[in-house]
Amino acid sequence: MDFAYTPEQEELIRTLRTFARKELAPRSQQWDRTGALPWDAWRQMGELGLLGLRAPAAYGGQDADLVTMGIATEEIARGDFSCTYGIQLANLAGEILGRNGSEEVKRRWLPPTCAGEAIVALALTEPGAGSDAANLACRAERDGDAYVLTGEKSGITLGMAAQAAIVFARTDAREKARGVSAFLVPLDLPGVARSALRDLGSHAGVRAVLAFDHVRIPASHRLGEEGTGFYQVMQGFDYNRIIIALACLGAAQVSLEETMAYVRERQAFGRALARFEGVSFPIAEAATHLDAARWLCYRGLWLADHGRPYTKEAAMAKWWAPKLAVETIHQCLLLHGHYGYTDELPFEQRLRDVIGLEIGDGTAEVMKIIVARELMGRESLPY
Ligand SMILES: Cc1cc2nc3c(=O)[nH]c(=O)nc-3n(C[C@H](O)[C@H](O)[C@H](O)COP(=O)(O)OP(=O)(O)OC[C@H]3O[C@@H](n4cnc5c(N)ncnc54)[C@H](O)[C@@H]3O)c2cc1C
């Protein structure tokens, strides 16, 4: 067993911690208030290589391992949570397009995505199909050298800012998951409309509803073979669950560190708050839980990097870490007393932000179904 980071990873942590503290944290609240995507931060993340970690080197990416991507996400979350959506989605796009895109699609979309100059969203969820994603209704019908796309996608992160989306649509009405294909859809095509969602948190994550009314997409924009779309995205989702978990843990960890500094200074009843066990024990418990959850995440990413099964660990991390982050940040908010409840401190924003990922990319209930299936077999499935 080796729990040490490589010297390169240590260096990445130092660089990104400084970047998050100096460049992201001071502007995070402003981005939350305006609800606009911070393109300049995206370009900075692009320059740091964070948006091309999983894209092929030939198209501006770095072919980096997943542990490195986990480290990057955790560090960026310390500065601004919405920016971690950039890392998640750029790298999912990099990987899905890199593996399944035509040469034309890869050349057009991968370099600007890696540079932080373009955004490719991922559009799977629909008004009528979320947890049961394979039951989607959006359809793509073949018409000569094109497909005609009709339907609606809902809850799409970065959807108001994206120039393109990977859209999952039914190409075979007789099949369920095997009837779904994926397409790279430029969002300036005729027939595309979008509208903004008003979210509790992560306002700079600009989630949207995307509507497609007989949108003609060149057949060269289909990703992989017909009927493989669902499997492409599910492969990506397994590791992305751990990346999401680490984003939540990064926000919780920085909150805990700020709280420890505060309770050592703040006085009540003639002594520092840290001297009261009612204050120090919840901190000790949170630190224990965060450490355990982090190592679950890194073990999962290590398994993935070594080509070993890690579906169970990914689902465990995805249900536990966002919940733990919510509980920890809530505790940190309370330990700051009434100041914690104001928007002068970052806890209320972080709390609103991490709640989103108790739902996004699969709820706790769906994750526990997966864990139970991995532990006890398909006999434990409810359907
Ligand atoms: C912050 C955020 C970002 C998102 N980003 C994207 C994105 O970029 N792209 C995208 O395609 N989607 C995105 N989504 C959508 C997200 O993936 C879905 O919201 C999620 O999969 C749940 O689907 P649903 O909202 O339709 O809930 P439903 O599936 O309707 O579930 C509602 C409730 O029922 C429970 N439930 C459902 N089935 C079961 C079951 N079998 N057993 C027990 N309980 C069950 C769920 O756990 C949940 O509590 C995002 C959502 C959020 C909140």
mmCIF file of N, CA, C and O and ligand atoms in Angstrom, residues 85 89 121-132 153-158 199 202 207 237 353 355-357 359-366 369 382-383, ligand 1:
data_model
loop_
_atom_site.group_PDB
_atom_site.id
_atom_site.type_symbol
_atom_site.label_atom_id
_atom_site.label_comp_id
_atom_site.label_asym_id
_atom_site.label_seq_id
_atom_site.Cartn_x
_atom_site.Cartn_y
_atom_site.Cartn_z
ATOM 1 N N TYR A 85 -17.750 22.292 -11.756
ATOM 2 C CA TYR A 85 -18.560 21.766 -12.858
ATOM 3 C C TYR A 85 -17.777 21.866 -14.169
ATOM 4 O O TYR A 85 -17.960 21.060 -15.077
ATOM 5 N N LEU A 89 -17.354 18.580 -16.446
ATOM 6 C CA LEU A 89 -17.986 18.484 -17.765
ATOM 7 C C LEU A 89 -16.978 18.557 -18.903
ATOM 8 O O LEU A 89 -17.112 17.831 -19.892
ATOM 9 N N ALA A 121 -21.917 20.818 -22.866
ATOM 10 C CA ALA A 121 -22.723 20.299 -21.755
ATOM 11 C C ALA A 121 -23.087 18.841 -22.017
ATOM 12 O O ALA A 121 -22.849 18.309 -23.112
ATOM 13 N N LEU A 122 -23.636 18.200 -20.994
ATOM 14 C CA LEU A 122 -24.031 16.798 -21.119
ATOM 15 C C LEU A 122 -25.520 16.703 -20.816
ATOM 16 O O LEU A 122 -25.951 17.005 -19.700
ATOM 17 N N ALA A 123 -26.314 16.339 -21.843
ATOM 18 C CA ALA A 123 -27.766 16.428 -21.720
ATOM 19 C C ALA A 123 -28.399 15.044 -21.761
ATOM 20 O O ALA A 123 -28.612 14.473 -22.836
ATOM 21 N N LEU A 124 -28.672 14.523 -20.569
ATOM 22 C CA LEU A 124 -29.267 13.190 -20.451
ATOM 23 C C LEU A 124 -30.678 13.285 -19.838
ATOM 24 O O LEU A 124 -31.639 12.750 -20.376
ATOM 25 N N THR A 125 -30.788 14.007 -18.721
ATOM 26 C CA THR A 125 -32.048 14.074 -17.973
ATOM 27 C C THR A 125 -33.145 14.765 -18.786
ATOM 28 O O THR A 125 -32.885 15.708 -19.532
ATOM 29 N N GLU A 126 -34.371 14.286 -18.611
ATOM 30 C CA GLU A 126 -35.531 14.880 -19.304
ATOM 31 C C GLU A 126 -36.613 15.202 -18.279
ATOM 32 O O GLU A 126 -36.579 14.678 -17.155
ATOM 33 N N PRO A 127 -37.600 15.995 -18.676
ATOM 34 C CA PRO A 127 -38.685 16.293 -17.723
ATOM 35 C C PRO A 127 -39.325 15.008 -17.181
ATOM 36 O O PRO A 127 -39.703 14.947 -16.020
ATOM 37 N N GLY A 128 -39.396 13.973 -17.997
ATOM 38 C CA GLY A 128 -40.061 12.736 -17.558
ATOM 39 C C GLY A 128 -39.131 11.594 -17.223
ATOM 40 O O GLY A 128 -39.593 10.485 -16.938
ATOM 41 N N ALA A 129 -37.803 11.797 -17.259
ATOM 42 C CA ALA A 129 -36.860 10.696 -17.000
ATOM 43 C C ALA A 129 -35.580 11.223 -16.376
ATOM 44 O O ALA A 129 -34.789 11.898 -17.040
ATOM 45 N N GLY A 130 -35.396 10.942 -15.064
ATOM 46 C CA GLY A 130 -34.191 11.353 -14.361
ATOM 47 C C GLY A 130 -33.438 10.134 -13.860
ATOM 48 O O GLY A 130 -32.543 9.624 -14.533
ATOM 49 N N SER A 131 -33.854 9.618 -12.697
ATOM 50 C CA SER A 131 -33.201 8.411 -12.149
ATOM 51 C C SER A 131 -33.306 7.253 -13.142
ATOM 52 O O SER A 131 -32.369 6.472 -13.309
ATOM 53 N N ASP A 132 -34.449 7.135 -13.775
ATOM 54 C CA ASP A 132 -34.681 6.072 -14.768
ATOM 55 C C ASP A 132 -34.275 6.610 -16.145
ATOM 56 O O ASP A 132 -35.079 6.706 -17.072
ATOM 57 N N LYS A 153 -34.534 18.389 -22.844
ATOM 58 C CA LYS A 153 -33.610 17.970 -21.794
ATOM 59 C C LYS A 153 -33.693 18.991 -20.659
ATOM 60 O O LYS A 153 -33.734 20.197 -20.917
ATOM 61 N N SER A 154 -33.672 18.503 -19.436
ATOM 62 C CA SER A 154 -33.922 19.405 -18.307
ATOM 63 C C SER A 154 -32.825 19.285 -17.251
ATOM 64 O O SER A 154 -32.307 18.192 -17.018
ATOM 65 N N GLY A 155 -32.495 20.416 -16.629
ATOM 66 C CA GLY A 155 -31.538 20.386 -15.513
ATOM 67 C C GLY A 155 -30.097 20.346 -15.961
ATOM 68 O O GLY A 155 -29.231 19.880 -15.223
ATOM 69 N N ILE A 156 -29.805 20.862 -17.148
ATOM 70 C CA ILE A 156 -28.488 20.672 -17.751
ATOM 71 C C ILE A 156 -27.490 21.727 -17.263
ATOM 72 O O ILE A 156 -27.610 22.918 -17.573
ATOM 73 N N THR A 157 -26.499 21.265 -16.509
ATOM 74 C CA THR A 157 -25.483 22.161 -15.962
ATOM 75 C C THR A 157 -24.717 22.848 -17.084
ATOM 76 O O THR A 157 -24.370 22.208 -18.084
ATOM 77 N N LEU A 158 -24.464 24.140 -16.899
ATOM 78 C CA LEU A 158 -23.756 25.000 -17.853
ATOM 79 C C LEU A 158 -24.542 25.192 -19.156
ATOM 80 O O LEU A 158 -24.027 25.740 -20.124
ATOM 81 N N ASP A 199 -31.922 28.132 -9.577
ATOM 82 C CA ASP A 199 -31.507 27.118 -8.597
ATOM 83 C C ASP A 199 -31.283 27.713 -7.208
ATOM 84 O O ASP A 199 -31.027 28.903 -7.064
ATOM 85 N N SER A 202 -25.132 27.258 -6.566
ATOM 86 C CA SER A 202 -24.311 27.188 -7.788
ATOM 87 C C SER A 202 -24.911 27.996 -8.930
ATOM 88 O O SER A 202 -25.076 27.496 -10.047
ATOM 89 N N ARG A 207 -27.681 26.337 -14.961
ATOM 90 C CA ARG A 207 -28.421 25.162 -15.471
ATOM 91 C C ARG A 207 -29.564 25.608 -16.374
ATOM 92 O O ARG A 207 -30.139 26.678 -16.200
ATOM 93 N N PHE A 237 -19.871 8.112 -16.108
ATOM 94 C CA PHE A 237 -20.523 8.475 -14.854
ATOM 95 C C PHE A 237 -19.919 7.782 -13.645
ATOM 96 O O PHE A 237 -19.940 8.327 -12.552
ATOM 97 N N ASP A 353 -24.622 25.288 -2.421
ATOM 98 C CA ASP A 353 -23.950 24.658 -3.570
ATOM 99 C C ASP A 353 -23.913 23.132 -3.449
ATOM 100 O O ASP A 353 -24.252 22.423 -4.395
ATOM 101 N N ILE A 355 -25.654 21.015 -1.723
ATOM 102 C CA ILE A 355 -26.945 20.310 -1.716
ATOM 103 C C ILE A 355 -27.288 19.828 -3.137
ATOM 104 O O ILE A 355 -27.826 18.730 -3.315
ATOM 105 N N GLY A 356 -26.936 20.617 -4.127
ATOM 106 C CA GLY A 356 -27.260 20.258 -5.516
ATOM 107 C C GLY A 356 -26.716 18.887 -5.903
ATOM 108 O O GLY A 356 -27.343 18.144 -6.672
ATOM 109 N N LEU A 357 -25.570 18.563 -5.341
ATOM 110 C CA LEU A 357 -24.963 17.289 -5.748
ATOM 111 C C LEU A 357 -25.396 16.125 -4.867
ATOM 112 O O LEU A 357 -24.899 15.001 -5.027
ATOM 113 N N ILE A 359 -28.331 15.465 -5.437
ATOM 114 C CA ILE A 359 -29.295 15.060 -6.481
ATOM 115 C C ILE A 359 -28.588 14.819 -7.812
ATOM 116 O O ILE A 359 -28.752 13.767 -8.431
ATOM 117 N N GLY A 360 -27.801 15.818 -8.245
ATOM 118 C CA GLY A 360 -27.196 15.782 -9.578
ATOM 119 C C GLY A 360 -26.346 14.538 -9.784
ATOM 120 O O GLY A 360 -25.639 14.108 -8.875
ATOM 121 N N ASP A 361 -26.455 13.952 -10.973
ATOM 122 C CA ASP A 361 -25.679 12.763 -11.338
ATOM 123 C C ASP A 361 -26.085 11.515 -10.548
ATOM 124 O O ASP A 361 -25.309 10.581 -10.420
ATOM 125 N N GLY A 362 -27.306 11.519 -10.026
ATOM 126 C CA GLY A 362 -27.809 10.327 -9.330
ATOM 127 C C GLY A 362 -28.005 10.567 -7.852
ATOM 128 O O GLY A 362 -27.083 10.991 -7.164
ATOM 129 N N THR A 363 -29.218 10.316 -7.358
ATOM 130 C CA THR A 363 -29.542 10.576 -5.958
ATOM 131 C C THR A 363 -28.971 9.476 -5.048
ATOM 132 O O THR A 363 -28.547 8.412 -5.524
ATOM 133 N N ALA A 364 -29.028 9.747 -3.736
ATOM 134 C CA ALA A 364 -28.523 8.776 -2.758
ATOM 135 C C ALA A 364 -29.257 7.439 -2.875
ATOM 136 O O ALA A 364 -28.653 6.368 -2.772
ATOM 137 N N GLU A 365 -30.566 7.514 -3.127
ATOM 138 C CA GLU A 365 -31.348 6.268 -3.209
ATOM 139 C C GLU A 365 -30.856 5.411 -4.383
ATOM 140 O O GLU A 365 -30.652 4.198 -4.248
ATOM 141 N N VAL A 366 -30.649 6.065 -5.505
ATOM 142 C CA VAL A 366 -30.179 5.326 -6.690
ATOM 143 C C VAL A 366 -28.779 4.761 -6.438
ATOM 144 O O VAL A 366 -28.467 3.620 -6.812
ATOM 145 N N ILE A 369 -29.005 1.676 -4.295
ATOM 146 C CA ILE A 369 -29.463 0.517 -5.095
ATOM 147 C C ILE A 369 -28.249 -0.121 -5.788
ATOM 148 O O ILE A 369 -28.100 -1.349 -5.828
ATOM 149 N N PRO A 382 -34.857 -3.654 -6.965
ATOM 150 C CA PRO A 382 -36.304 -3.519 -6.739
ATOM 151 C C PRO A 382 -37.118 -3.812 -7.995
ATOM 152 O O PRO A 382 -38.351 -3.830 -7.918
ATOM 153 N N TYR A 383 -36.476 -3.968 -9.146
ATOM 154 C CA TYR A 383 -37.239 -4.205 -10.375
ATOM 155 C C TYR A 383 -36.533 -5.234 -11.227
ATOM 156 O O TYR A 383 -35.402 -5.604 -10.975
HETATM 157 C C1 LIG B 1 -27.143 20.430 -9.462
HETATM 158 C C2 LIG B 1 -27.642 19.496 -10.530
HETATM 159 C C3 LIG B 1 -26.932 19.362 -11.711
HETATM 160 C C4 LIG B 1 -27.422 18.517 -12.733
HETATM 161 N N1 LIG B 1 -26.733 18.468 -13.920
HETATM 162 C C5 LIG B 1 -27.205 17.672 -14.915
HETATM 163 C C6 LIG B 1 -26.548 17.648 -16.182
HETATM 164 O O1 LIG B 1 -25.548 18.352 -16.412
HETATM 165 N N2 LIG B 1 -27.033 16.829 -17.150
HETATM 166 C C7 LIG B 1 -28.128 16.036 -16.948
HETATM 167 O O2 LIG B 1 -28.502 15.309 -17.861
HETATM 168 N N3 LIG B 1 -28.787 16.051 -15.756
HETATM 169 C C8 LIG B 1 -28.359 16.862 -14.745
HETATM 170 N N4 LIG B 1 -29.035 16.928 -13.540
HETATM 171 C C9 LIG B 1 -30.221 16.117 -13.360
HETATM 172 C C10 LIG B 1 -29.965 14.934 -12.411
HETATM 173 O O3 LIG B 1 -29.076 13.994 -12.947
HETATM 174 C C11 LIG B 1 -31.312 14.332 -12.018
HETATM 175 O O4 LIG B 1 -31.970 15.345 -11.274
HETATM 176 C C12 LIG B 1 -31.191 13.085 -11.166
HETATM 177 O O5 LIG B 1 -30.717 12.007 -11.933
HETATM 178 C C13 LIG B 1 -32.521 12.689 -10.514
HETATM 179 O O6 LIG B 1 -33.553 12.655 -11.454
HETATM 180 P P1 LIG B 1 -34.918 13.467 -11.183
HETATM 181 O O7 LIG B 1 -34.545 14.852 -10.764
HETATM 182 O O8 LIG B 1 -35.762 13.317 -12.377
HETATM 183 O O9 LIG B 1 -35.578 12.766 -9.932
HETATM 184 P P2 LIG B 1 -36.533 11.461 -9.955
HETATM 185 O O10 LIG B 1 -35.884 10.382 -10.748
HETATM 186 O O11 LIG B 1 -37.902 11.871 -10.324
HETATM 187 O O12 LIG B 1 -36.495 11.074 -8.407
HETATM 188 C C14 LIG B 1 -37.252 11.788 -7.430
HETATM 189 C C15 LIG B 1 -37.014 11.152 -6.070
HETATM 190 O O13 LIG B 1 -37.396 9.762 -6.116
HETATM 191 C C16 LIG B 1 -36.322 8.954 -5.703
HETATM 192 N N5 LIG B 1 -36.303 7.694 -6.458
HETATM 193 C C17 LIG B 1 -36.375 7.528 -7.802
HETATM 194 N N6 LIG B 1 -36.311 6.217 -8.105
HETATM 195 C C18 LIG B 1 -36.165 5.551 -6.938
HETATM 196 C C19 LIG B 1 -36.032 4.166 -6.575
HETATM 197 N N7 LIG B 1 -36.006 3.200 -7.495
HETATM 198 N N8 LIG B 1 -35.910 3.854 -5.266
HETATM 199 C C20 LIG B 1 -35.924 4.830 -4.315
HETATM 200 N N9 LIG B 1 -36.048 6.139 -4.590
HETATM 201 C C21 LIG B 1 -36.149 6.499 -5.881
HETATM 202 C C22 LIG B 1 -35.073 9.769 -5.990
HETATM 203 O O14 LIG B 1 -33.983 9.336 -5.207
HETATM 204 C C23 LIG B 1 -35.537 11.182 -5.655
HETATM 205 O O15 LIG B 1 -35.425 11.407 -4.287
HETATM 206 C C24 LIG B 1 -28.593 17.769 -12.532
HETATM 207 C C25 LIG B 1 -29.299 17.909 -11.334
HETATM 208 C C26 LIG B 1 -28.844 18.768 -10.355
HETATM 209 C C27 LIG B 1 -29.636 18.925 -9.084
#
